mmCIF file of C-alpha atoms in Angstrom:
data_model
loop_
_atom_site.group_PDB
_atom_site.id
_atom_site.type_symbol
_atom_site.label_atom_id
_atom_site.label_comp_id
_atom_site.label_asym_id
_atom_site.label_seq_id
_atom_site.Cartn_x
_atom_site.Cartn_y
_atom_site.Cartn_z
ATOM 1 C CA GLU A 1 -33.585 87.993 31.951
ATOM 2 C CA LEU A 2 -36.599 87.297 34.282
ATOM 3 C CA LYS A 3 -39.038 89.697 35.146
ATOM 4 C CA VAL A 4 -42.027 89.308 37.634
ATOM 5 C CA GLU A 5 -44.849 91.330 37.190
ATOM 6 C CA GLN A 6 -47.785 90.920 39.671
ATOM 7 C CA ASN A 7 -51.357 92.604 39.412
ATOM 8 C CA PRO A 8 -53.176 94.338 40.935
ATOM 9 C CA LEU A 9 -50.373 96.480 42.361
ATOM 10 C CA PHE A 10 -53.255 97.987 44.771
ATOM 11 C CA LEU A 11 -56.400 96.314 46.203
ATOM 12 C CA SER A 12 -59.081 97.676 48.303
ATOM 13 C CA MET A 13 -61.522 95.192 49.307
ATOM 14 C CA GLN A 14 -64.352 94.680 51.521
ATOM 15 C CA GLU A 15 -63.681 92.084 54.632
ATOM 16 C CA GLY A 16 -65.746 88.890 53.170
ATOM 17 C CA LYS A 17 -64.982 88.846 50.107
ATOM 18 C CA ASN A 18 -62.729 87.057 47.755
ATOM 19 C CA TYR A 19 -60.240 87.907 45.560
ATOM 20 C CA THR A 20 -57.109 86.870 43.538
ATOM 21 C CA ILE A 21 -53.568 88.224 42.994
ATOM 22 C CA TYR A 22 -51.836 87.108 39.628
ATOM 23 C CA CYS A 23 -48.160 86.953 39.414
ATOM 24 C CA ASN A 24 -46.458 86.318 35.764
ATOM 25 C CA TYR A 25 -42.872 85.488 34.953
ATOM 26 C CA SER A 26 -41.382 85.863 31.776
ATOM 27 C CA THR A 27 -38.994 83.083 31.449
ATOM 28 C CA THR A 28 -38.825 79.252 32.988
ATOM 29 C CA SER A 29 -38.888 78.762 36.406
ATOM 30 C CA ASP A 30 -39.327 75.728 38.496
ATOM 31 C CA ARG A 31 -40.249 77.534 41.717
ATOM 32 C CA LEU A 32 -42.154 80.458 42.573
ATOM 33 C CA TYR A 33 -42.374 82.157 46.123
ATOM 34 C CA TRP A 34 -45.132 84.203 48.061
ATOM 35 C CA TYR A 35 -43.940 86.629 50.930
ATOM 36 C CA ARG A 36 -46.186 88.775 53.483
ATOM 37 C CA GLN A 37 -44.731 92.098 54.199
ATOM 38 C CA ASP A 38 -46.407 94.082 57.227
ATOM 39 C CA PRO A 39 -45.769 97.824 57.077
ATOM 40 C CA GLY A 40 -42.225 98.989 58.663
ATOM 41 C CA LYS A 41 -41.677 95.275 58.933
ATOM 42 C CA SER A 42 -39.456 92.493 57.081
ATOM 43 C CA LEU A 43 -40.933 89.778 54.488
ATOM 44 C CA GLU A 44 -42.398 86.656 55.830
ATOM 45 C CA SER A 45 -42.190 83.675 53.698
ATOM 46 C CA LEU A 46 -45.793 82.303 53.245
ATOM 47 C CA PHE A 47 -45.492 79.543 50.313
ATOM 48 C CA VAL A 48 -43.045 77.913 48.267
ATOM 49 C CA LEU A 49 -44.750 76.221 45.158
ATOM 50 C CA LEU A 50 -41.739 73.756 43.653
ATOM 51 C CA SER A 51 -43.803 72.100 40.849
ATOM 52 C CA ASN A 52 -46.223 72.599 38.343
ATOM 53 C CA GLY A 53 -49.928 72.136 39.434
ATOM 54 C CA ALA A 54 -48.383 72.613 42.963
ATOM 55 C CA VAL A 55 -51.390 74.356 45.384
ATOM 56 C CA LYS A 56 -50.826 75.199 49.079
ATOM 57 C CA GLN A 57 -53.485 76.561 51.475
ATOM 58 C CA GLU A 58 -52.922 78.359 54.845
ATOM 59 C CA GLY A 59 -55.966 79.902 56.543
ATOM 60 C CA ARG A 60 -57.895 82.252 53.984
ATOM 61 C CA LEU A 61 -55.090 82.058 51.647
ATOM 62 C CA MET A 62 -54.343 79.743 48.937
ATOM 63 C CA ALA A 63 -51.718 79.848 46.376
ATOM 64 C CA SER A 64 -50.930 77.917 43.028
ATOM 65 C CA LEU A 65 -48.458 77.410 40.563
ATOM 66 C CA ASP A 66 -48.864 76.994 36.460
ATOM 67 C CA THR A 67 -45.304 76.618 35.009
ATOM 68 C CA LYS A 68 -46.872 76.477 31.599
ATOM 69 C CA ALA A 69 -48.568 79.331 31.769
ATOM 70 C CA ARG A 70 -45.590 80.948 33.750
ATOM 71 C CA LEU A 71 -48.330 82.377 36.117
ATOM 72 C CA SER A 72 -49.008 81.872 39.738
ATOM 73 C CA THR A 73 -51.865 83.274 41.665
ATOM 74 C CA LEU A 74 -52.784 84.005 45.293
ATOM 75 C CA HIS A 75 -56.317 83.510 46.299
ATOM 76 C CA ILE A 76 -57.975 85.295 49.149
ATOM 77 C CA THR A 77 -61.164 83.825 50.263
ATOM 78 C CA ALA A 78 -63.251 85.677 52.837
ATOM 79 C CA ALA A 79 -60.929 88.441 53.493
ATOM 80 C CA VAL A 80 -60.705 89.917 57.180
ATOM 81 C CA HIS A 81 -59.364 92.780 58.029
ATOM 82 C CA ASP A 82 -55.700 91.190 59.325
ATOM 83 C CA LEU A 83 -54.934 90.180 55.796
ATOM 84 C CA SER A 84 -54.186 93.495 54.984
ATOM 85 C CA ALA A 85 -50.385 94.176 53.857
ATOM 86 C CA THR A 86 -48.267 93.772 50.899
ATOM 87 C CA TYR A 87 -47.580 90.557 49.373
ATOM 88 C CA PHE A 88 -44.939 89.997 47.144
ATOM 89 C CA CYS A 89 -44.207 87.216 44.471
ATOM 90 C CA ALA A 90 -40.878 85.725 43.347
ATOM 91 C CA ALA A 91 -39.048 83.656 41.373
ATOM 92 C CA PRO A 92 -35.368 82.742 41.078
ATOM 93 C CA PRO A 93 -33.517 83.281 37.298
ATOM 94 C CA GLY A 94 -32.547 79.979 36.144
ATOM 95 C CA GLY A 95 -29.675 78.191 38.073
ATOM 96 C CA GLN A 96 -29.580 80.891 40.218
ATOM 97 C CA GLY A 97 -29.577 81.462 44.131
ATOM 98 C CA ASN A 98 -31.122 85.117 44.609
ATOM 99 C CA LEU A 99 -34.766 85.756 43.584
ATOM 100 C CA ILE A 100 -36.500 88.211 41.174
ATOM 101 C CA PHE A 101 -39.571 90.191 43.044
ATOM 102 C CA GLY A 102 -42.582 91.530 41.639
ATOM 103 C CA LYS A 103 -43.591 95.016 42.679
ATOM 104 C CA GLY A 104 -45.556 93.745 45.200
ATOM 105 C CA THR A 105 -49.549 94.178 45.453
ATOM 106 C CA LYS A 106 -50.688 96.163 48.577
ATOM 107 C CA LEU A 107 -54.198 95.000 50.130
ATOM 108 C CA SER A 108 -56.036 96.715 51.858
ATOM 109 C CA VAL A 109 -59.257 95.222 53.898
ATOM 110 C CA LYS A 110 -61.863 97.285 55.027
ATOM 111 C CA PRO A 111 -64.778 96.520 57.322
ATOM 112 C CA GLY B 1 -34.046 79.288 67.176
ATOM 113 C CA ALA B 2 -32.937 82.522 66.031
ATOM 114 C CA GLY B 3 -33.691 84.027 63.161
ATOM 115 C CA VAL B 4 -31.670 86.687 60.676
ATOM 116 C CA SER B 5 -30.491 89.894 62.979
ATOM 117 C CA GLN B 6 -29.353 92.729 60.960
ATOM 118 C CA SER B 7 -27.346 95.840 62.454
ATOM 119 C CA PRO B 8 -27.700 98.714 63.243
ATOM 120 C CA SER B 9 -31.941 99.041 62.298
ATOM 121 C CA ASN B 10 -31.625 102.558 61.530
ATOM 122 C CA LYS B 11 -28.513 104.577 59.671
ATOM 123 C CA VAL B 12 -28.555 108.164 59.009
ATOM 124 C CA THR B 13 -25.152 109.283 56.856
ATOM 125 C CA GLU B 14 -24.173 112.136 55.780
ATOM 126 C CA LYS B 15 -23.460 112.300 51.569
ATOM 127 C CA GLY B 16 -20.010 111.034 50.917
ATOM 128 C CA LYS B 17 -19.530 109.077 53.790
ATOM 129 C CA ASP B 18 -19.165 105.027 53.898
ATOM 130 C CA VAL B 19 -21.541 102.912 55.668
ATOM 131 C CA GLU B 20 -21.380 99.466 57.106
ATOM 132 C CA LEU B 21 -24.290 97.065 57.458
ATOM 133 C CA ARG B 22 -24.151 93.704 59.310
ATOM 134 C CA CYS B 23 -26.259 90.732 58.555
ATOM 135 C CA ASP B 24 -25.916 87.555 61.255
ATOM 136 C CA PRO B 25 -27.724 84.366 59.320
ATOM 137 C CA ILE B 26 -29.480 81.652 61.134
ATOM 138 C CA SER B 27 -27.394 79.092 61.981
ATOM 139 C CA GLY B 28 -26.497 76.301 59.498
ATOM 140 C CA HIS B 29 -27.652 78.523 56.610
ATOM 141 C CA THR B 30 -24.827 78.128 53.838
ATOM 142 C CA ALA B 31 -26.372 80.919 51.672
ATOM 143 C CA LEU B 32 -27.080 84.929 52.427
ATOM 144 C CA TYR B 33 -28.442 87.160 50.493
ATOM 145 C CA TRP B 34 -28.537 90.802 50.224
ATOM 146 C CA TYR B 35 -31.302 92.879 48.981
ATOM 147 C CA ARG B 36 -32.455 96.542 48.645
ATOM 148 C CA GLN B 37 -35.808 97.630 48.623
ATOM 149 C CA ARG B 38 -36.701 101.576 48.075
ATOM 150 C CA LEU B 39 -39.738 103.377 49.536
ATOM 151 C CA GLY B 40 -42.524 101.486 47.940
ATOM 152 C CA GLN B 41 -41.083 99.024 45.778
ATOM 153 C CA GLY B 42 -39.933 95.884 45.693
ATOM 154 C CA LEU B 43 -37.037 94.079 46.182
ATOM 155 C CA GLU B 44 -33.967 94.454 44.249
ATOM 156 C CA PHE B 45 -30.904 91.943 44.483
ATOM 157 C CA LEU B 46 -27.692 93.026 45.507
ATOM 158 C CA ILE B 47 -25.266 89.940 46.060
ATOM 159 C CA TYR B 48 -25.385 86.413 47.508
ATOM 160 C CA PHE B 49 -22.884 84.232 48.933
ATOM 161 C CA GLN B 50 -23.274 80.112 48.806
ATOM 162 C CA GLY B 51 -20.424 78.283 51.174
ATOM 163 C CA ASN B 52 -17.292 78.775 49.966
ATOM 164 C CA SER B 53 -17.928 79.687 46.280
ATOM 165 C CA ALA B 54 -17.411 83.057 45.037
ATOM 166 C CA PRO B 55 -20.320 85.652 45.468
ATOM 167 C CA ASP B 56 -22.859 86.445 43.031
ATOM 168 C CA LYS B 57 -22.133 90.214 42.647
ATOM 169 C CA SER B 58 -24.238 90.660 39.300
ATOM 170 C CA GLY B 59 -26.751 92.698 41.395
ATOM 171 C CA LEU B 60 -24.535 95.505 42.554
ATOM 172 C CA PRO B 61 -25.525 98.644 41.429
ATOM 173 C CA SER B 62 -21.909 100.333 41.323
ATOM 174 C CA ASP B 63 -18.576 99.726 42.282
ATOM 175 C CA ARG B 64 -19.406 101.707 45.586
ATOM 176 C CA PHE B 65 -20.982 98.539 47.137
ATOM 177 C CA SER B 66 -19.185 95.719 48.195
ATOM 178 C CA ALA B 67 -19.696 92.860 50.683
ATOM 179 C CA GLU B 68 -18.081 90.562 52.288
ATOM 180 C CA ARG B 69 -18.587 87.047 54.324
ATOM 181 C CA THR B 70 -16.631 85.173 56.989
ATOM 182 C CA GLY B 71 -17.070 81.393 56.453
ATOM 183 C CA GLU B 72 -20.791 80.592 56.595
ATOM 184 C CA SER B 73 -21.750 83.290 59.362
ATOM 185 C CA VAL B 74 -21.332 87.334 59.447
ATOM 186 C CA SER B 75 -21.790 89.050 56.162
ATOM 187 C CA THR B 76 -21.078 92.726 56.189
ATOM 188 C CA LEU B 77 -22.313 95.296 52.937
ATOM 189 C CA THR B 78 -20.268 98.412 52.635
ATOM 190 C CA ILE B 79 -21.499 101.253 50.966
ATOM 191 C CA GLN B 80 -18.823 103.955 50.173
ATOM 192 C CA ARG B 81 -19.458 107.501 49.465
ATOM 193 C CA THR B 82 -22.674 107.107 49.955
ATOM 194 C CA GLN B 83 -25.294 108.923 47.550
ATOM 195 C CA GLN B 84 -28.907 110.431 48.612
ATOM 196 C CA GLU B 85 -30.101 107.372 46.123
ATOM 197 C CA ASP B 86 -28.793 105.051 48.160
ATOM 198 C CA SER B 87 -31.312 105.632 50.842
ATOM 199 C CA ALA B 88 -33.317 102.134 51.363
ATOM 200 C CA VAL B 89 -33.791 99.577 53.334
ATOM 201 C CA TYR B 90 -31.442 97.041 52.793
ATOM 202 C CA LEU B 91 -32.668 93.593 53.528
ATOM 203 C CA CYS B 92 -30.549 90.137 53.947
ATOM 204 C CA ALA B 93 -31.946 86.886 53.964
ATOM 205 C CA SER B 94 -30.438 83.421 54.479
ATOM 206 C CA SER B 95 -31.363 79.845 53.122
ATOM 207 C CA LEU B 96 -30.058 76.565 53.568
ATOM 208 C CA VAL B 97 -28.450 76.329 50.538
ATOM 209 C CA ALA B 98 -28.705 78.508 47.111
ATOM 210 C CA GLY B 99 -31.610 77.260 45.312
ATOM 211 C CA GLY B 100 -31.926 74.184 47.007
ATOM 212 C CA LEU B 101 -34.832 72.077 47.517
ATOM 213 C CA SER B 102 -37.129 74.463 48.609
ATOM 214 C CA GLY B 103 -34.744 77.559 48.667
ATOM 215 C CA ALA B 104 -36.968 79.350 50.946
ATOM 216 C CA GLN B 105 -35.525 82.673 52.081
ATOM 217 C CA TYR B 106 -35.582 83.677 55.600
ATOM 218 C CA PHE B 107 -35.577 87.259 55.722
ATOM 219 C CA GLY B 108 -34.122 90.109 58.780
ATOM 220 C CA PRO B 109 -35.770 92.853 59.739
ATOM 221 C CA GLY B 110 -33.618 95.323 57.401
ATOM 222 C CA THR B 111 -31.193 98.166 58.130
ATOM 223 C CA ARG B 112 -32.955 101.570 57.302
ATOM 224 C CA LEU B 113 -30.341 103.814 55.789
ATOM 225 C CA LEU B 114 -30.954 107.347 54.956
ATOM 226 C CA VAL B 115 -28.174 109.403 53.207
ATOM 227 C CA LEU B 116 -28.786 113.258 53.554
#
């Protein structure tokens, strides 16, 4: 059974600082997804990582995937307040279409 | 184009009543998913539909929960004899195909269900 774990679950950062959110998953998966959720809102797709070594960047966020280590990272560069949200990673159980989500990392960026 | 829509946006019901939640996926998306998100928690998979295949019901928590989909369009999630622990946000998502090349799922705004 696929399990997805994120850490940290809570992250308070100062503007301008860098940090990394980690996502580990327990069984083989060939893809990994990152989503953002603002309070009271639905989920917004950020990145889809489809292969080992995949790296994608959008603004101050960069995601990478290491399928051998079963690890994905979401790196935040020079954080700004607008990045405050909850970030989820998710992976599909082998051969299935649904996603298993981590518990989410609640990011708070303070001035 | 239009995204995934869900109705109602909020639903308050009494324990023991039945509720129906509706989802309209993105046009052309053959896969449709239902998830549940309890307060402060991650998403919990409930059920998904892929085209005309039998739905994957493996995430449904009890036989009080059921879902139907009309062709490749609207889906309805029904909860019978609601319990207080059913209180959550119910999110619907759709994708071009289940587990396809990218498999990116696009989420609706959710239905907030409160069972008193």
